[in-house]
Short mmCIF file of C-alpha atoms in Angstrom, two decimals:
data_model
loop_
_atom_site.label_atom_id
_atom_site.label_comp_id
_atom_site.label_asym_id
_atom_site.label_seq_id
_atom_site.Cartn_x
_atom_site.Cartn_y
_atom_site.Cartn_z
CA UNK A 29 144.14 148.20 3.55
CA UNK A 30 141.88 148.07 1.11
CA UNK A 31 137.98 148.15 -0.35
CA UNK A 32 136.28 147.83 -3.00
CA UNK A 33 133.43 149.51 -2.62
CA UNK A 34 133.99 152.61 -5.49
CA UNK A 35 130.55 151.69 -7.04
CA UNK A 36 128.32 152.20 -4.18
CA UNK A 37 130.58 155.43 -3.58
CA UNK A 38 131.19 156.43 -7.02
CA UNK A 39 134.67 156.95 -6.61
CA UNK A 40 135.95 158.03 -10.00
CA UNK A 41 138.76 155.16 -11.78
CA UNK A 42 141.73 156.72 -13.74
CA UNK A 43 142.58 153.65 -16.11
CA UNK A 44 146.32 152.71 -15.35
CA UNK A 45 147.97 153.61 -18.20
CA UNK A 46 146.48 157.23 -18.03
CA UNK A 47 148.17 158.25 -14.72
CA UNK A 48 151.37 156.69 -16.21
CA UNK A 49 151.12 158.90 -18.56
CA UNK A 50 150.55 161.69 -16.95
CA UNK A 51 153.75 160.39 -14.45
CA UNK A 52 155.92 160.82 -17.57
CA UNK A 53 155.00 163.58 -18.84
CA UNK A 54 156.96 167.08 -17.85
CA UNK A 55 156.65 167.70 -14.23
CA UNK A 56 153.94 170.93 -13.24
CA UNK A 57 154.74 172.81 -10.12
CA UNK A 58 151.12 172.74 -9.38
CA UNK A 59 150.77 168.92 -9.38
CA UNK A 60 151.60 166.43 -6.76
CA UNK A 61 151.91 161.94 -7.53
CA UNK A 62 150.14 160.31 -5.57
CA UNK A 63 149.67 156.61 -4.59
CA UNK A 64 147.46 154.58 -2.26
CA UNK A 65 145.41 151.82 -1.93
CA UNK A 66 142.57 152.14 -4.28
CA UNK A 67 139.60 153.13 -3.51
CA UNK A 68 141.68 154.23 0.26
CA UNK A 69 140.89 157.80 -0.16
CA UNK A 70 137.61 158.98 -1.06
CA UNK A 71 137.36 161.87 -3.31
CA UNK A 72 135.85 165.13 -0.99
CA UNK A 73 139.62 164.39 0.72
CA UNK A 74 140.97 165.18 -2.86
CA UNK A 75 139.15 168.27 -4.31
CA UNK A 76 139.39 169.81 -0.97
CA UNK A 77 143.39 169.97 -1.00
CA UNK A 78 143.50 171.37 -5.26
CA UNK A 79 140.60 174.29 -3.66
CA UNK A 80 142.69 175.26 0.03
CA UNK A 81 146.28 174.79 -2.57
CA UNK A 82 145.58 174.81 -6.36
CA UNK A 83 147.98 171.89 -6.53
CA UNK A 84 145.91 169.42 -8.75
CA UNK A 85 146.98 165.15 -7.39
CA UNK A 86 147.70 162.67 -9.88
CA UNK A 87 145.81 159.91 -7.81
CA UNK A 88 147.43 156.39 -8.56
CA UNK A 89 146.63 153.13 -6.58
CA UNK A 90 147.67 149.61 -6.43
CA UNK A 91 145.96 147.07 -4.92
CA UNK A 92 149.01 144.97 -4.30
CA UNK A 93 151.42 146.21 -1.39
CA UNK A 94 154.20 143.69 -3.49
CA UNK A 95 153.31 146.48 -6.67
CA UNK A 96 153.59 149.56 -4.83
CA UNK A 97 157.38 147.90 -2.86
CA UNK A 98 158.51 147.94 -7.27
CA UNK A 99 157.35 150.78 -8.01
CA UNK A 100 159.04 152.50 -5.42
CA UNK A 101 161.86 150.90 -5.92
CA UNK A 102 161.78 151.60 -9.77
CA UNK A 103 162.88 154.98 -9.43
CA UNK A 104 162.19 158.08 -11.15
CA UNK A 105 157.76 156.76 -10.75
CA UNK A 106 156.54 161.01 -9.93
CA UNK A 107 154.99 160.44 -6.70
CA UNK A 108 155.32 162.63 -4.45
CA UNK A 109 153.36 161.07 -1.71
CA UNK A 110 152.77 157.02 -1.30
CA UNK A 111 150.39 155.47 1.45
CA UNK A 112 152.46 152.21 1.95
CA UNK A 113 152.88 149.52 4.39
CA UNK A 114 155.38 149.39 7.59
CA UNK A 115 156.93 146.69 6.11
CA UNK A 116 157.47 148.38 2.41
CA UNK A 117 158.91 151.56 4.85
CA UNK A 118 161.29 149.53 6.21
CA UNK A 119 162.67 148.25 2.86
CA UNK A 120 161.98 151.11 0.93
CA UNK A 121 164.61 152.64 3.55
CA UNK A 122 166.98 150.52 3.91
CA UNK A 123 167.40 151.30 0.15
CA UNK A 124 167.60 155.44 0.34
CA UNK A 125 164.38 155.02 -1.72
CA UNK A 126 162.84 157.75 1.26
CA UNK A 127 163.45 161.07 2.12
CA UNK A 128 163.80 162.63 5.26
CA UNK A 129 160.26 164.09 6.37
CA UNK A 130 160.89 167.50 8.43
CA UNK A 131 157.82 167.92 11.42
CA UNK A 132 158.65 171.14 11.25
CA UNK A 133 156.62 172.16 8.04
CA UNK A 134 153.50 169.60 9.50
CA UNK A 135 151.90 171.46 11.55
CA UNK A 136 149.38 168.90 12.19
CA UNK A 137 151.40 166.54 13.28
CA UNK A 138 151.31 167.70 16.79
CA UNK A 139 148.02 165.71 16.64
CA UNK A 140 149.08 162.12 15.76
CA UNK A 141 148.84 159.71 18.94
CA UNK A 142 152.54 159.55 19.88
CA UNK A 143 151.82 156.73 22.46
CA UNK A 144 150.56 154.90 18.86
CA UNK A 145 153.58 155.48 17.09
CA UNK A 146 155.61 154.40 19.37
CA UNK A 147 154.06 150.26 19.58
CA UNK A 148 155.11 150.34 15.84
CA UNK A 149 158.68 152.06 16.40
CA UNK A 150 159.26 149.42 18.31
CA UNK A 151 159.58 147.21 15.44
CA UNK A 152 160.60 149.92 13.07
CA UNK A 153 162.73 151.97 14.16
CA UNK A 154 164.13 152.44 11.11
CA UNK A 155 161.01 154.68 9.70
CA UNK A 156 161.11 156.62 11.95
CA UNK A 157 161.44 160.49 11.05
CA UNK A 158 160.23 159.32 7.69
CA UNK A 159 156.97 158.34 7.48
CA UNK A 160 153.18 160.39 8.69
CA UNK A 161 150.54 158.14 9.49
CA UNK A 162 147.69 158.35 7.39
CA UNK A 163 145.39 154.94 9.20
CA UNK A 164 145.69 151.85 11.48
CA UNK A 165 143.69 148.51 12.07
CA UNK A 166 143.50 144.99 12.18
CA UNK A 167 143.63 141.61 10.44
CA UNK A 168 140.96 138.57 11.87
CA UNK A 169 137.99 136.88 11.11
CA UNK A 170 135.51 137.35 9.33
CA UNK A 171 132.44 134.58 9.63
CA UNK A 172 129.37 133.62 8.30
CA UNK A 173 127.99 132.67 11.28
CA UNK A 174 125.35 130.48 10.17
CA UNK A 175 126.72 128.55 7.27
CA UNK A 176 129.78 128.17 10.49
CA UNK A 177 127.81 126.89 12.66
CA UNK A 178 125.23 124.68 10.19
CA UNK A 179 128.85 122.67 9.82
CA UNK A 180 130.25 123.02 12.54
CA UNK A 181 128.12 124.20 15.11
CA UNK A 182 130.77 123.95 18.30
CA UNK A 183 132.84 126.39 16.11
CA UNK A 184 135.53 128.27 18.11
CA UNK A 185 134.66 131.56 16.54
CA UNK A 186 137.27 133.28 19.17
CA UNK A 187 140.08 131.43 18.00
CA UNK A 188 143.18 131.22 15.00
CA UNK A 189 142.23 127.23 15.32
CA UNK A 190 138.79 128.16 12.47
CA UNK A 191 141.13 128.49 10.04
CA UNK A 192 144.19 126.85 10.34
CA UNK A 193 142.40 123.06 11.84
CA UNK A 194 142.81 121.18 8.69
CA UNK A 195 139.85 119.52 10.38
CA UNK A 196 137.61 122.84 10.24
CA UNK A 197 139.08 124.26 7.72
CA UNK A 198 137.74 120.58 5.51
CA UNK A 199 133.94 120.66 6.97
CA UNK A 200 134.13 124.56 5.39
CA UNK A 201 135.40 124.62 2.26
CA UNK A 202 132.41 124.32 0.48
CA UNK A 203 130.87 127.90 1.47
CA UNK A 204 134.44 129.83 0.52
CA UNK A 205 137.63 130.29 2.47
CA UNK A 206 139.17 133.21 1.55
CA UNK A 207 142.55 134.17 2.95
CA UNK A 208 144.66 137.96 2.10
CA UNK A 209 147.55 137.68 -0.07
CA UNK A 210 149.91 139.06 2.08
CA UNK A 211 152.51 136.19 3.02
CA UNK A 212 154.36 137.57 5.61
CA UNK A 213 151.12 138.44 7.77
CA UNK A 214 149.86 135.26 7.05
CA UNK A 215 152.63 133.78 8.18
CA UNK A 216 153.20 135.41 10.99
CA UNK A 217 149.38 135.42 11.82
CA UNK A 218 150.67 131.14 10.89
CA UNK A 219 152.86 131.44 13.96
CA UNK A 220 150.76 132.67 16.84
CA UNK A 221 148.44 130.14 16.40
CA UNK A 222 151.20 127.49 16.89
CA UNK A 223 152.13 129.77 20.36
CA UNK A 224 155.74 130.79 18.68
CA UNK A 225 156.39 134.42 18.99
CA UNK A 226 154.81 136.44 15.49
CA UNK A 227 158.69 138.69 15.33
CA UNK A 228 160.13 134.90 15.66
CA UNK A 229 163.54 134.49 13.06
CA UNK A 230 164.31 131.59 13.69
CA UNK A 231 163.71 129.97 10.32
CA UNK A 232 162.13 126.22 11.89
CA UNK A 233 159.34 129.00 12.91
CA UNK A 234 158.64 130.11 10.05
CA UNK A 235 159.03 126.00 8.12
CA UNK A 236 157.04 124.93 10.83
CA UNK A 237 154.37 127.92 9.81
CA UNK A 238 153.91 127.15 6.60
CA UNK A 239 153.88 124.12 7.31
CA UNK A 240 150.46 125.07 9.42
CA UNK A 241 149.53 127.28 6.38
CA UNK A 242 149.61 124.03 3.83
CA UNK A 243 147.56 122.07 5.89
CA UNK A 244 144.75 124.29 4.38
CA UNK A 245 146.04 125.23 1.19
CA UNK A 246 143.03 122.63 -0.29
CA UNK A 247 140.26 124.19 1.01
CA UNK A 248 141.00 127.60 0.30
CA UNK A 249 138.93 129.31 -2.46
CA UNK A 250 141.40 132.02 -2.89
CA UNK A 251 144.38 134.04 -2.48
CA UNK A 252 143.69 137.74 -2.54
CA UNK A 253 143.51 140.28 -0.71
CA UNK A 254 140.01 141.99 -1.31
CA UNK A 255 137.18 140.58 -0.17
CA UNK A 256 134.52 143.04 0.21
CA UNK A 257 133.09 141.74 -3.19
CA UNK A 258 132.77 137.91 -2.17
CA UNK A 259 131.35 138.88 1.47
CA UNK A 260 128.40 141.62 0.30
CA UNK A 261 127.51 138.36 -2.05
CA UNK A 262 127.77 135.51 0.62
CA UNK A 263 130.40 133.49 -1.93
CA UNK A 264 132.53 133.79 1.55
CA UNK A 265 131.68 131.79 5.16
CA UNK A 266 135.55 132.37 6.48
CA UNK A 267 138.22 134.83 5.51
CA UNK A 268 141.21 136.16 6.92
CA UNK A 269 141.35 139.42 5.84
CA UNK A 270 141.49 143.39 7.34
CA UNK A 271 138.92 145.09 9.44
CA UNK A 272 138.75 147.77 6.45
CA UNK A 273 137.49 144.83 4.68
CA UNK A 274 134.32 143.70 6.49
CA UNK A 275 133.40 146.30 9.08
CA UNK A 276 131.87 148.43 6.16
CA UNK A 277 129.82 145.64 5.42
CA UNK A 278 128.92 144.83 8.75
CA UNK A 279 127.89 148.08 9.12
CA UNK A 280 126.71 149.06 7.08
CA UNK A 281 124.94 146.95 4.63
CA UNK A 282 123.42 145.60 7.34
CA UNK A 283 124.81 141.81 7.48
CA UNK A 284 124.06 140.33 10.94
CA UNK A 285 124.74 137.16 9.36
CA UNK A 286 127.96 138.40 9.53
CA UNK A 287 131.10 138.78 12.48
CA UNK A 288 134.63 140.45 12.95
CA UNK A 289 136.83 138.93 15.21
CA UNK A 290 140.58 139.82 16.67
CA UNK A 291 140.96 136.06 17.98
CA UNK A 292 142.57 135.49 21.33
CA UNK A 293 145.50 133.96 20.90
CA UNK A 294 146.38 137.74 19.13
CA UNK A 295 145.86 139.43 16.21
CA UNK A 296 148.70 142.07 13.94
CA UNK A 297 147.66 145.50 14.06
CA UNK A 298 148.87 147.58 10.54
CA UNK A 299 149.28 150.82 9.94
CA UNK A 300 149.33 152.12 6.08
CA UNK A 301 151.90 155.59 6.19
CA UNK A 302 152.78 158.48 4.33
CA UNK A 303 156.05 158.21 2.51
CA UNK A 304 157.86 161.07 0.19
CA UNK A 305 160.38 159.54 -2.08
CA UNK A 306 163.48 160.92 -2.00
CA UNK A 307 163.72 161.62 -5.89
CA UNK A 308 159.75 163.15 -5.31
CA UNK A 309 159.70 166.51 -8.30
CA UNK A 310 157.14 168.73 -5.44
CA UNK A 311 158.28 168.37 -2.28
CA UNK A 312 156.60 171.18 -0.97
CA UNK A 313 153.50 169.81 -2.34
CA UNK A 314 153.94 166.70 -0.42
CA UNK A 315 154.45 168.49 2.92
CA UNK A 316 151.54 170.50 2.04
CA UNK A 317 149.34 166.77 0.99
CA UNK A 318 150.34 165.28 4.01
CA UNK A 319 150.10 168.37 6.37
CA UNK A 320 146.31 168.26 4.82
CA UNK A 321 146.24 164.77 5.15
CA UNK A 322 146.52 164.86 9.23
CA UNK A 323 143.96 167.56 9.62
CA UNK A 324 141.66 166.39 12.17
CA UNK A 325 139.21 166.96 10.12
CA UNK A 326 140.00 165.41 6.72
CA UNK A 327 141.59 162.24 9.57
CA UNK A 328 137.69 161.45 10.33
CA UNK A 329 136.39 161.74 6.49
CA UNK A 330 139.49 158.70 5.76
CA UNK A 331 138.32 157.30 9.13
CA UNK A 332 134.35 157.13 8.29
CA UNK A 333 135.29 156.20 4.56
CA UNK A 334 138.06 152.96 5.98
CA UNK A 335 135.37 151.47 8.92
CA UNK A 336 139.42 151.32 10.30
CA UNK A 337 141.14 154.36 12.85
CA UNK A 338 143.76 157.43 12.59
CA UNK A 339 146.22 158.24 14.49
CA UNK A 340 145.04 161.62 14.68
CA UNK A 341 143.60 161.92 18.03
CA UNK A 342 141.21 164.80 17.74
CA UNK A 343 139.71 162.97 14.27
CA UNK A 344 137.40 160.64 16.61
CA UNK A 345 135.46 163.27 17.71
CA UNK A 346 134.34 164.15 14.38
CA UNK A 347 133.85 160.93 13.25
CA UNK A 348 130.85 159.66 12.42
CA UNK A 349 129.17 158.71 15.90
CA UNK A 350 128.34 155.81 15.86
CA UNK A 351 131.11 154.33 14.57
CA UNK A 352 133.50 155.38 17.06
CA UNK A 353 131.19 153.52 20.04
CA UNK A 354 131.70 150.57 17.97
CA UNK A 355 134.70 148.66 19.14
CA UNK A 356 135.55 146.20 15.20
CA UNK A 357 136.18 150.65 14.57
CA UNK A 358 138.04 151.63 17.21
CA UNK A 359 139.29 148.59 19.85
CA UNK A 360 139.52 149.14 23.24
CA UNK A 361 143.00 150.20 24.48
CA UNK A 362 142.91 146.51 26.28
CA UNK A 363 141.97 144.86 23.25
CA UNK A 364 145.23 146.17 21.56
CA UNK A 365 147.58 146.25 24.30
CA UNK A 366 147.70 142.43 23.57
CA UNK A 367 147.75 142.62 19.74
CA UNK A 368 151.75 142.44 17.88
CA UNK A 369 152.70 145.33 15.45
CA UNK A 370 154.64 142.62 12.83
CA UNK A 371 158.22 143.03 12.11
CA UNK A 372 159.66 143.28 8.85
CA UNK A 373 161.14 140.32 6.58
CA UNK A 374 164.30 140.94 5.15
CA UNK A 375 164.94 141.52 1.53
CA UNK A 376 166.08 137.25 1.88
CA UNK A 377 163.07 136.20 4.03
CA UNK A 378 160.55 138.00 2.17
CA UNK A 379 161.73 136.12 -1.60
CA UNK A 380 162.35 132.70 0.95
CA UNK A 381 158.43 134.00 1.69
CA UNK A 382 157.17 134.50 -1.10
CA UNK A 383 158.51 131.89 -3.63
CA UNK A 384 157.30 129.28 -0.59
CA UNK A 385 154.18 130.93 -0.91
CA UNK A 386 153.44 131.04 -4.70
CA UNK A 387 154.60 127.59 -4.77
CA UNK A 388 152.17 126.44 -2.46
CA UNK A 389 148.94 128.05 -3.93
CA UNK A 390 149.71 127.97 -7.65
CA UNK A 391 153.00 125.35 -7.61
CA UNK A 392 155.78 127.53 -9.14
#
């Protein structure tokens, strides 16, 4: 998932045009093409890798999951390692766009939490053997408690009803409601709110989820995948967002009026995974980079940067102690047990969902 605090962390940005030119240039043995969510990798992770291996990292980024999927499906992308959501992995795997990953070439893969990974493989069995974890996290509701309680004194601050009940949404519209631009995930969440299985394959359940979304759509300020800035600026009083977008605002910027919670009905917990495209020009470099990221110290750096957990077990002992003890960053096991991993929608389902999504919010 993504965070927009580059201005604060001092992360250098490279324009997409420059990256595109670099990746289209003839490949060199001492470089690696790397694709990831925006502001998801601290610069120190890349410079340490470059210093240790003598390999230059050509780093490109994206803001929407669909963008990464399209870039990799186009082929000849020039990327050696990409970080993508699990739903993307399944579709790329089905189209033979991913190379199988040999764990024997990744000494640090032994430190990955196999029990956690099995939770994801249950819903994404075809991803087994084609991914290594980057980071994981969860979706929830970010709430400006003062603004919400001023409008709804008895606001259900533990439930998806705060968002999906049209009466509540109407009363909060003036202070800013935001929703991640992730149609598949929002549909699954709406099904949970309705008491359906989030992984239902019944078309009626999906239609009912869209009815629930349509009922609150007039009150939504915007659909976008970046909420860090609007939460920082106090422009949102309610957001369906990822923990990576809000926990840092609460902890680092000391915004006690903000709360973030996983609703009692259950929520989606997600995994962003590293993959090697089947046409990667530098596969040996890809293995070196993935093993670098799986190093516990590097994984801890990623946790501290993104305020979200790593699947590398030893990273927790090396991360900032204030984060390790905060349940917003490291959810307790009993809470995690009640959450769900969303299945991947088929290409036809995805096309239908996205068509309905854009018709609903943009009228197209």
